[in-house]
CSV table of C-alpha atoms in Angstrom, one decimal:
chain,number,residue,atom,x,y,z
X,1,GLN,CA,83.3,0.2,-72.8
X,2,GLN,CA,81.9,3.0,-74.9
X,3,GLN,CA,83.7,6.2,-74.2
X,4,VAL,CA,82.3,9.6,-73.3
X,5,LYS,CA,85.0,12.4,-73.5
X,6,GLN,CA,84.5,15.4,-71.4
X,7,SER,CA,86.3,18.8,-71.4
X,8,PRO,CA,87.7,20.8,-69.8
X,9,GLN,CA,88.9,18.9,-66.7
X,10,SER,CA,88.6,22.1,-64.6
X,11,LEU,CA,87.1,25.5,-65.1
X,12,ILE,CA,87.3,28.8,-63.1
X,13,VAL,CA,84.7,31.4,-63.8
X,14,GLN,CA,83.7,34.7,-62.2
X,15,LYS,CA,80.4,35.1,-60.5
X,16,GLY,CA,77.8,36.0,-63.1
X,17,GLY,CA,79.8,34.4,-65.9
X,18,ILE,CA,78.9,31.5,-68.2
X,19,SER,CA,80.4,28.0,-67.5
X,20,ILE,CA,80.5,25.8,-70.6
X,21,ILE,CA,81.3,22.1,-70.4
X,22,ASN,CA,81.5,19.9,-73.5
X,23,CYS,CA,81.1,16.1,-74.1
X,24,ALA,CA,81.5,13.9,-77.1
X,25,TYR,CA,80.3,10.4,-77.4
X,26,GLU,CA,81.0,7.5,-79.8
X,27,ASN,CA,78.0,5.2,-79.8
X,28,THR,CA,75.2,6.4,-82.0
X,29,ALA,CA,72.9,4.1,-80.1
X,30,PHE,CA,73.1,6.4,-77.1
X,31,ASP,CA,69.7,8.0,-76.6
X,32,TYR,CA,69.7,9.7,-73.2
X,33,PHE,CA,72.2,12.3,-72.1
X,34,PRO,CA,72.1,13.4,-68.5
X,35,TRP,CA,74.3,15.8,-66.6
X,36,TYR,CA,75.1,15.1,-62.9
X,37,GLN,CA,76.3,17.5,-60.3
X,38,GLN,CA,78.5,16.3,-57.4
X,39,PHE,CA,79.5,18.2,-54.3
X,40,PRO,CA,82.5,17.1,-52.2
X,41,GLY,CA,81.6,14.1,-50.0
X,42,LYS,CA,78.3,13.6,-51.8
X,43,GLY,CA,77.1,11.3,-54.5
X,44,PRO,CA,76.3,12.6,-58.0
X,45,ALA,CA,72.8,14.1,-58.4
X,46,LEU,CA,70.9,14.4,-61.7
X,47,LEU,CA,70.9,18.0,-62.8
X,48,ILE,CA,69.4,18.1,-66.2
X,49,ALA,CA,69.0,15.6,-69.1
X,50,ILE,CA,68.1,15.6,-72.8
X,51,ARG,CA,67.0,13.0,-75.4
X,52,PRO,CA,68.3,13.3,-79.0
X,53,ASP,CA,65.0,14.3,-80.4
X,54,VAL,CA,65.6,17.9,-79.3
X,55,SER,CA,68.6,20.2,-79.8
X,56,GLU,CA,68.3,22.2,-76.6
X,57,LYS,CA,66.8,21.9,-73.2
X,58,LYS,CA,66.7,24.7,-70.6
X,59,GLU,CA,66.0,24.5,-66.9
X,60,GLY,CA,66.5,27.7,-65.0
X,61,ARG,CA,70.2,28.8,-65.4
X,62,PHE,CA,71.2,25.4,-66.9
X,63,THR,CA,71.0,24.6,-70.6
X,64,ILE,CA,71.9,21.5,-72.5
X,65,SER,CA,72.8,21.9,-76.2
X,66,PHE,CA,72.8,18.7,-78.3
X,67,ASN,CA,74.4,18.2,-81.7
X,68,LYS,CA,73.4,14.7,-83.0
X,69,SER,CA,75.4,14.9,-86.2
X,70,ALA,CA,78.6,15.8,-84.4
X,71,LYS,CA,77.8,13.4,-81.5
X,72,GLN,CA,78.4,16.2,-79.0
X,73,PHE,CA,76.5,17.8,-76.2
X,74,SER,CA,77.3,20.6,-73.8
X,75,LEU,CA,76.2,22.1,-70.5
X,76,HIS,CA,75.9,25.9,-70.2
X,77,ILE,CA,75.6,27.4,-66.7
X,78,MET,CA,74.4,31.0,-67.1
X,79,ASP,CA,74.9,33.6,-64.4
X,80,SER,CA,77.2,31.2,-62.5
X,81,GLN,CA,77.0,31.4,-58.7
X,82,PRO,CA,79.5,30.3,-56.0
X,83,GLY,CA,77.0,27.7,-55.0
X,84,ASP,CA,77.4,26.1,-58.5
X,85,SER,CA,81.0,25.2,-57.6
X,86,ALA,CA,81.0,21.4,-57.9
X,87,THR,CA,82.1,18.7,-60.2
X,88,TYR,CA,79.9,18.1,-63.2
X,89,PHE,CA,79.7,14.8,-65.1
X,90,CYS,CA,78.1,14.2,-68.4
X,91,ALA,CA,76.8,10.7,-69.1
X,92,SER,CA,75.2,8.7,-71.9
X,93,LEU,CA,72.8,5.8,-71.9
X,94,GLY,CA,72.3,3.2,-74.6
X,95,ALA,CA,69.1,1.8,-75.8
X,96,ALA,CA,69.6,-1.3,-73.6
X,97,GLY,CA,69.3,1.1,-70.6
X,98,ASN,CA,71.3,-0.9,-68.2
X,99,LYS,CA,74.1,1.4,-67.4
X,100,LEU,CA,75.2,5.0,-67.7
X,101,THR,CA,78.6,5.7,-69.2
X,102,PHE,CA,80.2,8.8,-67.6
X,103,GLY,CA,82.6,11.4,-68.8
X,104,GLY,CA,85.7,12.1,-66.7
X,105,GLY,CA,84.2,15.1,-64.9
X,106,THR,CA,84.8,18.9,-64.8
X,107,ARG,CA,85.6,20.6,-61.6
X,108,VAL,CA,84.0,24.1,-61.7
X,109,LEU,CA,85.0,26.9,-59.4
X,110,VAL,CA,82.9,30.0,-59.4
X,111,LYS,CA,84.8,32.9,-57.8
X,112,PRO,CA,82.8,35.5,-56.0
A,1,GLY,CA,61.5,8.8,-48.2
A,2,ALA,CA,65.1,7.8,-47.5
A,3,GLY,CA,67.6,7.9,-50.3
A,4,VAL,CA,70.3,5.3,-51.2
A,5,SER,CA,72.3,4.5,-48.1
A,6,GLN,CA,75.8,3.2,-48.1
A,7,SER,CA,77.9,1.9,-45.3
A,8,PRO,CA,80.5,2.3,-44.1
A,9,SER,CA,81.1,5.9,-45.3
A,10,ASN,CA,84.9,5.4,-44.9
A,11,LYS,CA,86.9,2.2,-44.7
A,12,VAL,CA,90.7,1.9,-44.2
A,13,THR,CA,92.0,-1.6,-44.7
A,14,GLU,CA,95.4,-3.2,-45.0
A,15,LYS,CA,96.6,-4.6,-48.3
A,16,GLY,CA,95.6,-8.2,-48.7
A,17,LYS,CA,92.5,-8.0,-46.5
A,18,ASP,CA,88.9,-8.6,-47.7
A,19,VAL,CA,86.3,-5.8,-47.5
A,20,GLU,CA,82.6,-5.7,-47.8
A,21,LEU,CA,80.7,-2.6,-48.8
A,22,ARG,CA,76.9,-2.3,-48.3
A,23,CYS,CA,74.2,-0.6,-50.2
A,24,ASP,CA,70.6,-0.1,-49.2
A,25,PRO,CA,68.7,1.1,-52.3
A,26,ILE,CA,65.5,3.2,-52.2
A,27,SER,CA,62.6,1.0,-51.3
A,28,GLY,CA,60.9,-0.4,-54.3
A,29,HIS,CA,63.7,0.3,-56.7
A,30,THR,CA,64.4,-2.8,-58.8
A,31,ALA,CA,67.6,-1.7,-60.4
A,32,LEU,CA,70.9,-1.3,-58.5
A,33,TYR,CA,74.3,-0.2,-59.8
A,34,TRP,CA,77.8,-0.1,-58.4
A,35,TYR,CA,80.3,2.4,-59.7
A,36,ARG,CA,83.9,3.2,-58.7
A,37,GLN,CA,85.2,6.8,-58.7
A,38,SER,CA,89.0,7.1,-58.4
A,39,LEU,CA,90.5,10.4,-57.3
A,40,GLY,CA,89.8,13.1,-59.9
A,41,GLN,CA,88.4,10.5,-62.3
A,42,GLY,CA,85.0,9.8,-63.7
A,43,LEU,CA,82.7,7.1,-62.6
A,44,GLU,CA,83.6,3.6,-63.7
A,45,PHE,CA,80.7,1.1,-64.1
A,46,LEU,CA,81.2,-2.1,-62.1
A,47,ILE,CA,78.0,-4.2,-61.9
A,48,TYR,CA,74.2,-3.8,-62.5
A,49,PHE,CA,71.3,-5.7,-61.0
A,50,GLN,CA,67.8,-5.6,-62.4
A,51,GLY,CA,65.0,-7.5,-60.6
A,52,ASN,CA,65.6,-11.3,-60.9
A,53,SER,CA,67.6,-11.1,-64.0
A,54,ALA,CA,71.2,-12.2,-64.1
A,55,PRO,CA,73.5,-9.3,-63.1
A,56,ASP,CA,75.6,-7.5,-65.7
A,57,LYS,CA,79.1,-8.0,-64.3
A,58,SER,CA,80.9,-6.7,-67.3
A,59,GLY,CA,82.6,-3.8,-65.4
A,60,LEU,CA,84.2,-5.8,-62.6
A,61,PRO,CA,87.9,-5.2,-63.0
A,62,SER,CA,89.1,-8.6,-61.7
A,63,ASP,CA,87.9,-11.8,-60.1
A,64,ARG,CA,88.7,-10.3,-56.7
A,65,PHE,CA,85.6,-8.2,-57.1
A,66,SER,CA,82.1,-9.7,-56.6
A,67,ALA,CA,78.7,-8.5,-55.6
A,68,GLU,CA,75.4,-9.9,-54.6
A,69,ARG,CA,71.9,-8.6,-54.0
A,70,THR,CA,69.8,-10.4,-51.5
A,71,GLY,CA,66.0,-10.5,-51.7
A,72,GLY,CA,66.1,-7.9,-54.5
A,73,SER,CA,67.1,-5.2,-52.0
A,74,VAL,CA,70.4,-4.8,-50.1
A,75,SER,CA,73.6,-5.3,-52.1
A,76,THR,CA,77.1,-6.1,-50.9
A,77,LEU,CA,80.2,-5.5,-52.9
A,78,THR,CA,83.1,-7.6,-51.8
A,79,ILE,CA,86.7,-7.0,-52.7
A,80,GLN,CA,89.1,-9.8,-51.8
A,81,ARG,CA,92.8,-9.5,-51.2
A,82,THR,CA,92.6,-5.7,-51.6
A,83,GLN,CA,95.3,-3.9,-53.4
A,84,GLN,CA,96.4,-0.2,-53.2
A,85,GLU,CA,94.9,0.4,-56.6
A,86,ASP,CA,91.5,-0.5,-55.2
A,87,SER,CA,91.5,2.7,-53.2
A,88,ALA,CA,88.6,4.8,-54.5
A,89,VAL,CA,85.1,5.9,-53.7
A,90,TYR,CA,82.6,3.2,-54.4
A,91,LEU,CA,79.2,4.5,-55.3
A,92,CYS,CA,75.9,2.7,-55.4
A,93,ALA,CA,72.8,3.9,-57.3
A,94,SER,CA,69.3,2.6,-57.6
A,95,SER,CA,66.4,3.3,-60.0
A,96,LEU,CA,62.7,2.4,-60.1
A,97,GLY,CA,63.3,0.5,-63.3
A,98,ILE,CA,65.6,0.7,-66.2
A,99,VAL,CA,66.9,4.2,-66.6
A,100,ASN,CA,65.4,5.4,-69.9
A,101,GLY,CA,65.3,9.1,-69.9
A,102,LEU,CA,61.5,9.1,-69.8
A,103,GLY,CA,61.1,9.7,-66.1
A,104,THR,CA,63.2,6.9,-64.6
A,105,GLU,CA,66.4,8.2,-63.2
A,106,ALA,CA,69.3,6.8,-61.1
A,107,PHE,CA,69.7,8.1,-57.5
A,108,PHE,CA,73.2,7.8,-56.0
A,109,GLY,CA,74.3,7.2,-52.4
A,110,GLN,CA,77.1,9.2,-50.8
A,111,GLY,CA,79.6,6.5,-51.4
A,112,THR,CA,82.1,4.5,-49.4
A,113,ARG,CA,85.6,5.9,-49.5
A,114,LEU,CA,88.0,2.9,-49.4
A,115,THR,CA,91.6,3.4,-48.6
A,116,VAL,CA,94.0,0.4,-48.9
A,117,VAL,CA,97.2,1.0,-47.0
């Protein structure tokens, strides 16, 4: 199974700070890169996603940066809030579109 | 409308017993996925159903695991002769069609937490 490597495993940030999570993928055929947010006891929910034809996508306080040549993409959470405390997963989808490959997850804790 | 529904939400079973986990996808969604999430780990793909096509079973970890989808809707994941390493949260997701990053996304249920004692 193609790998998606995610770092860090956990992150503590003060309220108002910036949370940055990084992912690296191996398969150049991947062409869709979503980020999922998961709260305890809940299933993951799509947060924001990007396709490789753009280098950055911003939705509110959440931004994805994409570096195709380095096969890396990252999630930036600006002005982090305690309500952002959750586990975040990056994922990749190949051209066949039949399954998402997930990173290992990053547990983010935003301290008030 | 209702989201993806999974039952039971929690299941404790003895080692060696068989278990069945159920997933009700969003109405009209043709694609259905099962993932496994072990404690503190990422999501591991298990199996994928799309319409009437043969399922992609490439992620099933052993022949103790099987899944079926009846009538293109409800799916059941069966684990036979459960082992302690099967303890995990089993997540089901559905999508309107193939997830393609062009408006079709996967929606997850809340999962079934399986504990094998």
